[in-house]
Each structure stands twice: as C-alpha cells, then as structure tokens.
Amino acid sequence: MFTGLSHVSIAVPDLEAAARRLREAFGLSIGEVLTNAEQGVRLAYVDLANARIELMEPVRPDSPVAKFLARNPKGGIHHFSLTVDDTASTAEDLRAQGIRILGDARPQYNVAGQRIAFLHPDDFLGALVELEAHSAKG
Ligand code: CO
C-alpha cells in the first residue's frame, strides 16, 4: 500500500528565516520557493538522500497551516507524507476499511501536480498523514 516516505513537513511562520536557519546551522540547501494556492501555502524543500523536508508557510489566514501555527506559533512538524502508486484508489481502499480521508469532496494536488490526500490523524496514531502519488497516473 505505502511505497515509501516522501517528506516530513514543518509549518513555519517565516519561510525565508526557516531556510536561513537550516542553511546556517546545518548546511542544508533549500530549493526554490513555490506557492500552492489551493493549499494556501508557500513551500520550499530540502532534498535528502531518501526523502525531503518540506517547509510550509501559510499565505492566508484560513489555510489549515495558519490554524496550526495559531496553536503552535514557533512552528513544528505538521504532517508526514507517504508515497503510494495511486492516491485515489488507495484512499478508496482505506475508506472502505473505515479510515477517514480529509477534505475529499474534491481532489487535492501538491505543488508538483501530484494527487494527494490526507488521512484523519485519529486513524493514524495521532499523526496527520499525507498520501502522495508517485506514478504518472496519480
Ligand atoms: Co506535504
């Protein structure tokens, strides 16, 4: 079902400050800043050998990430993302087993155009889990 770890996502109040911190303290290089208007976030990634760190800064107050930062003003781990071959069919299989899929009234996509879905944290040990398609059909 799950084929790997895509990324661990950290919500931050200031994307540029976060990137500078990771660069100066840990020598990590941060990629270009991207915007996902649908999710209401600006994003940047640190590429590691086998997964990425995602930094997310909200761009509007009604973004779920803005709500997370209201509770955690310094930022913190927001979710982690597991890769799947096909997001829609995996979400369908999970739903059939009683797992709650968040916001599935309409399909969601990440900044690379890959189909994503989120599992309810109460159904995954308290962690918010993103599913991310890594096949062409998504
Ligand atoms: Co993510």
mmCIF file of C-alpha atoms and ligand atoms in Angstrom:
data_model
loop_
_atom_site.group_PDB
_atom_site.id
_atom_site.type_symbol
_atom_site.label_atom_id
_atom_site.label_comp_id
_atom_site.label_asym_id
_atom_site.label_seq_id
_atom_site.Cartn_x
_atom_site.Cartn_y
_atom_site.Cartn_z
ATOM 1 C CA MET A 1 0.000 0.000 0.000
ATOM 2 C CA PHE A 2 2.601 2.558 1.109
ATOM 3 C CA THR A 3 5.695 2.552 -1.071
ATOM 4 C CA GLY A 4 7.963 4.977 0.780
ATOM 5 C CA LEU A 5 8.445 8.194 2.684
ATOM 6 C CA SER A 6 8.151 11.321 0.540
ATOM 7 C CA HIS A 7 8.683 14.044 3.108
ATOM 8 C CA VAL A 8 8.297 15.332 6.629
ATOM 9 C CA SER A 9 6.556 18.699 6.655
ATOM 10 C CA ILE A 10 7.298 21.511 9.086
ATOM 11 C CA ALA A 11 4.978 24.502 9.407
ATOM 12 C CA VAL A 12 6.969 27.695 9.877
ATOM 13 C CA PRO A 13 5.916 31.291 10.487
ATOM 14 C CA ASP A 14 8.626 32.689 8.168
ATOM 15 C CA LEU A 15 9.853 30.578 5.258
ATOM 16 C CA GLU A 16 12.946 32.668 4.495
ATOM 17 C CA ALA A 17 14.019 32.705 8.159
ATOM 18 C CA ALA A 18 13.492 28.937 8.371
ATOM 19 C CA ALA A 19 15.539 28.335 5.223
ATOM 20 C CA ARG A 20 18.313 30.571 6.533
ATOM 21 C CA ARG A 21 18.356 28.704 9.853
ATOM 22 C CA LEU A 22 18.655 25.289 8.199
ATOM 23 C CA ARG A 23 21.364 26.583 5.884
ATOM 24 C CA GLU A 24 23.447 28.345 8.507
ATOM 25 C CA ALA A 25 23.090 25.841 11.362
ATOM 26 C CA PHE A 26 23.080 22.590 9.393
ATOM 27 C CA GLY A 27 24.480 23.358 5.968
ATOM 28 C CA LEU A 28 21.272 22.227 4.291
ATOM 29 C CA SER A 29 20.437 23.667 0.894
ATOM 30 C CA ILE A 30 16.878 24.739 0.288
ATOM 31 C CA GLY A 31 15.290 24.693 -3.135
ATOM 32 C CA GLU A 32 13.268 27.400 -4.785
ATOM 33 C CA VAL A 33 10.201 28.805 -3.053
ATOM 34 C CA LEU A 34 6.959 27.556 -4.589
ATOM 35 C CA THR A 35 3.340 28.532 -3.958
ATOM 36 C CA ASN A 36 0.429 26.137 -3.719
ATOM 37 C CA ALA A 37 -2.548 28.488 -3.957
ATOM 38 C CA GLU A 38 -5.041 25.686 -3.445
ATOM 39 C CA GLN A 39 -3.460 24.615 -0.155
ATOM 40 C CA GLY A 40 -2.763 28.250 0.817
ATOM 41 C CA VAL A 41 0.950 27.796 1.455
ATOM 42 C CA ARG A 42 4.381 28.829 0.244
ATOM 43 C CA LEU A 43 6.761 25.871 0.221
ATOM 44 C CA ALA A 44 10.404 25.003 -0.065
ATOM 45 C CA TYR A 45 12.130 21.631 0.074
ATOM 46 C CA VAL A 46 15.383 20.249 1.386
ATOM 47 C CA ASP A 47 16.392 17.199 -0.645
ATOM 48 C CA LEU A 48 17.913 14.407 1.390
ATOM 49 C CA ALA A 49 19.129 11.086 0.050
ATOM 50 C CA ASN A 50 15.880 9.202 0.535
ATOM 51 C CA ALA A 51 13.255 11.792 1.481
ATOM 52 C CA ARG A 52 12.681 15.511 1.741
ATOM 53 C CA ILE A 53 11.960 18.089 4.409
ATOM 54 C CA GLU A 54 9.079 20.335 3.409
ATOM 55 C CA LEU A 55 8.847 23.830 4.878
ATOM 56 C CA MET A 56 5.393 25.409 4.709
ATOM 57 C CA GLU A 57 4.376 28.975 5.439
ATOM 58 C CA PRO A 58 0.678 29.923 5.252
ATOM 59 C CA VAL A 59 -0.299 32.636 2.781
ATOM 60 C CA ARG A 60 -3.835 33.184 4.003
ATOM 61 C CA PRO A 61 -5.438 33.142 7.449
ATOM 62 C CA ASP A 62 -7.984 30.433 6.607
ATOM 63 C CA SER A 63 -5.304 27.996 5.475
ATOM 64 C CA PRO A 64 -5.133 24.854 7.671
ATOM 65 C CA VAL A 65 -1.451 25.639 8.200
ATOM 66 C CA ALA A 66 -2.361 29.088 9.574
ATOM 67 C CA LYS A 67 -4.639 27.390 12.079
ATOM 68 C CA PHE A 68 -1.829 25.031 13.058
ATOM 69 C CA LEU A 69 0.521 27.993 13.583
ATOM 70 C CA ALA A 70 -2.086 29.749 15.710
ATOM 71 C CA ARG A 71 -1.792 26.776 18.084
ATOM 72 C CA ASN A 72 1.986 26.385 17.604
ATOM 73 C CA PRO A 73 3.365 29.883 16.975
ATOM 74 C CA LYS A 74 7.001 28.762 16.652
ATOM 75 C CA GLY A 75 6.058 26.130 14.109
ATOM 76 C CA GLY A 76 6.555 22.387 14.261
ATOM 77 C CA ILE A 77 6.003 19.101 12.468
ATOM 78 C CA HIS A 78 2.654 19.327 10.688
ATOM 79 C CA HIS A 79 2.449 16.048 8.762
ATOM 80 C CA PHE A 80 4.489 13.399 7.043
ATOM 81 C CA SER A 81 3.887 12.147 3.567
ATOM 82 C CA LEU A 82 3.904 8.570 2.331
ATOM 83 C CA THR A 83 4.138 7.677 -1.325
ATOM 84 C CA VAL A 84 1.551 5.476 -2.988
ATOM 85 C CA ASP A 85 1.127 4.300 -6.573
ATOM 86 C CA ASP A 86 -2.344 5.767 -6.914
ATOM 87 C CA THR A 87 -3.775 8.219 -4.384
ATOM 88 C CA ALA A 88 -7.424 7.887 -5.351
ATOM 89 C CA SER A 89 -7.535 4.094 -5.265
ATOM 90 C CA THR A 90 -5.522 3.916 -2.037
ATOM 91 C CA ALA A 91 -7.849 6.446 -0.404
ATOM 92 C CA GLU A 92 -10.808 4.420 -1.662
ATOM 93 C CA ASP A 93 -9.397 1.181 -0.211
ATOM 94 C CA LEU A 94 -8.704 2.872 3.115
ATOM 95 C CA ARG A 95 -12.147 4.457 3.260
ATOM 96 C CA ALA A 96 -13.663 1.016 2.716
ATOM 97 C CA GLN A 97 -11.780 -0.084 5.850
ATOM 98 C CA GLY A 98 -13.247 2.796 7.859
ATOM 99 C CA ILE A 99 -10.290 5.171 7.646
ATOM 100 C CA ARG A 100 -11.371 8.789 7.366
ATOM 101 C CA ILE A 101 -9.997 10.804 4.434
ATOM 102 C CA LEU A 102 -9.930 14.573 4.999
ATOM 103 C CA GLY A 103 -11.352 17.079 2.549
ATOM 104 C CA ASP A 104 -12.097 14.533 -0.145
ATOM 105 C CA ALA A 105 -15.071 16.421 -1.537
ATOM 106 C CA ARG A 106 -12.746 17.461 -4.348
ATOM 107 C CA PRO A 107 -9.328 16.128 -5.437
ATOM 108 C CA GLN A 108 -6.280 17.842 -3.935
ATOM 109 C CA TYR A 109 -2.917 18.292 -5.611
ATOM 110 C CA ASN A 110 0.548 19.195 -4.400
ATOM 111 C CA VAL A 111 2.712 21.871 -5.951
ATOM 112 C CA ALA A 112 4.143 19.332 -8.415
ATOM 113 C CA GLY A 113 0.638 18.453 -9.629
ATOM 114 C CA GLN A 114 0.630 15.062 -7.934
ATOM 115 C CA ARG A 115 -2.657 13.896 -6.456
ATOM 116 C CA ILE A 116 -2.636 13.971 -2.652
ATOM 117 C CA ALA A 117 -4.997 13.069 0.181
ATOM 118 C CA PHE A 118 -4.835 13.343 3.965
ATOM 119 C CA LEU A 119 -5.793 10.678 6.498
ATOM 120 C CA HIS A 120 -7.545 11.715 9.693
ATOM 121 C CA PRO A 121 -4.936 11.842 12.490
ATOM 122 C CA ASP A 122 -7.174 9.883 14.854
ATOM 123 C CA ASP A 123 -6.966 6.982 12.420
ATOM 124 C CA PHE A 124 -3.132 7.013 12.293
ATOM 125 C CA LEU A 125 -1.889 7.153 15.903
ATOM 126 C CA GLY A 126 -2.469 10.891 16.187
ATOM 127 C CA ALA A 127 -0.307 11.816 13.174
ATOM 128 C CA LEU A 128 -1.556 13.670 10.116
ATOM 129 C CA VAL A 129 -0.529 11.569 7.110
ATOM 130 C CA GLU A 130 -0.478 12.756 3.520
ATOM 131 C CA LEU A 131 -0.657 10.296 0.650
ATOM 132 C CA GLU A 132 1.237 11.373 -2.442
ATOM 133 C CA ALA A 133 1.068 9.677 -5.805
ATOM 134 C CA HIS A 134 4.378 8.925 -7.429
ATOM 135 C CA SER A 135 3.141 7.293 -10.579
ATOM 136 C CA ALA A 136 2.235 9.021 -13.814
ATOM 137 C CA LYS A 137 -1.493 8.483 -13.457
ATOM 138 C CA GLY A 138 -1.569 9.806 -9.868
HETATM 139 CO CO CO B 1 3.269 17.548 2.393
#
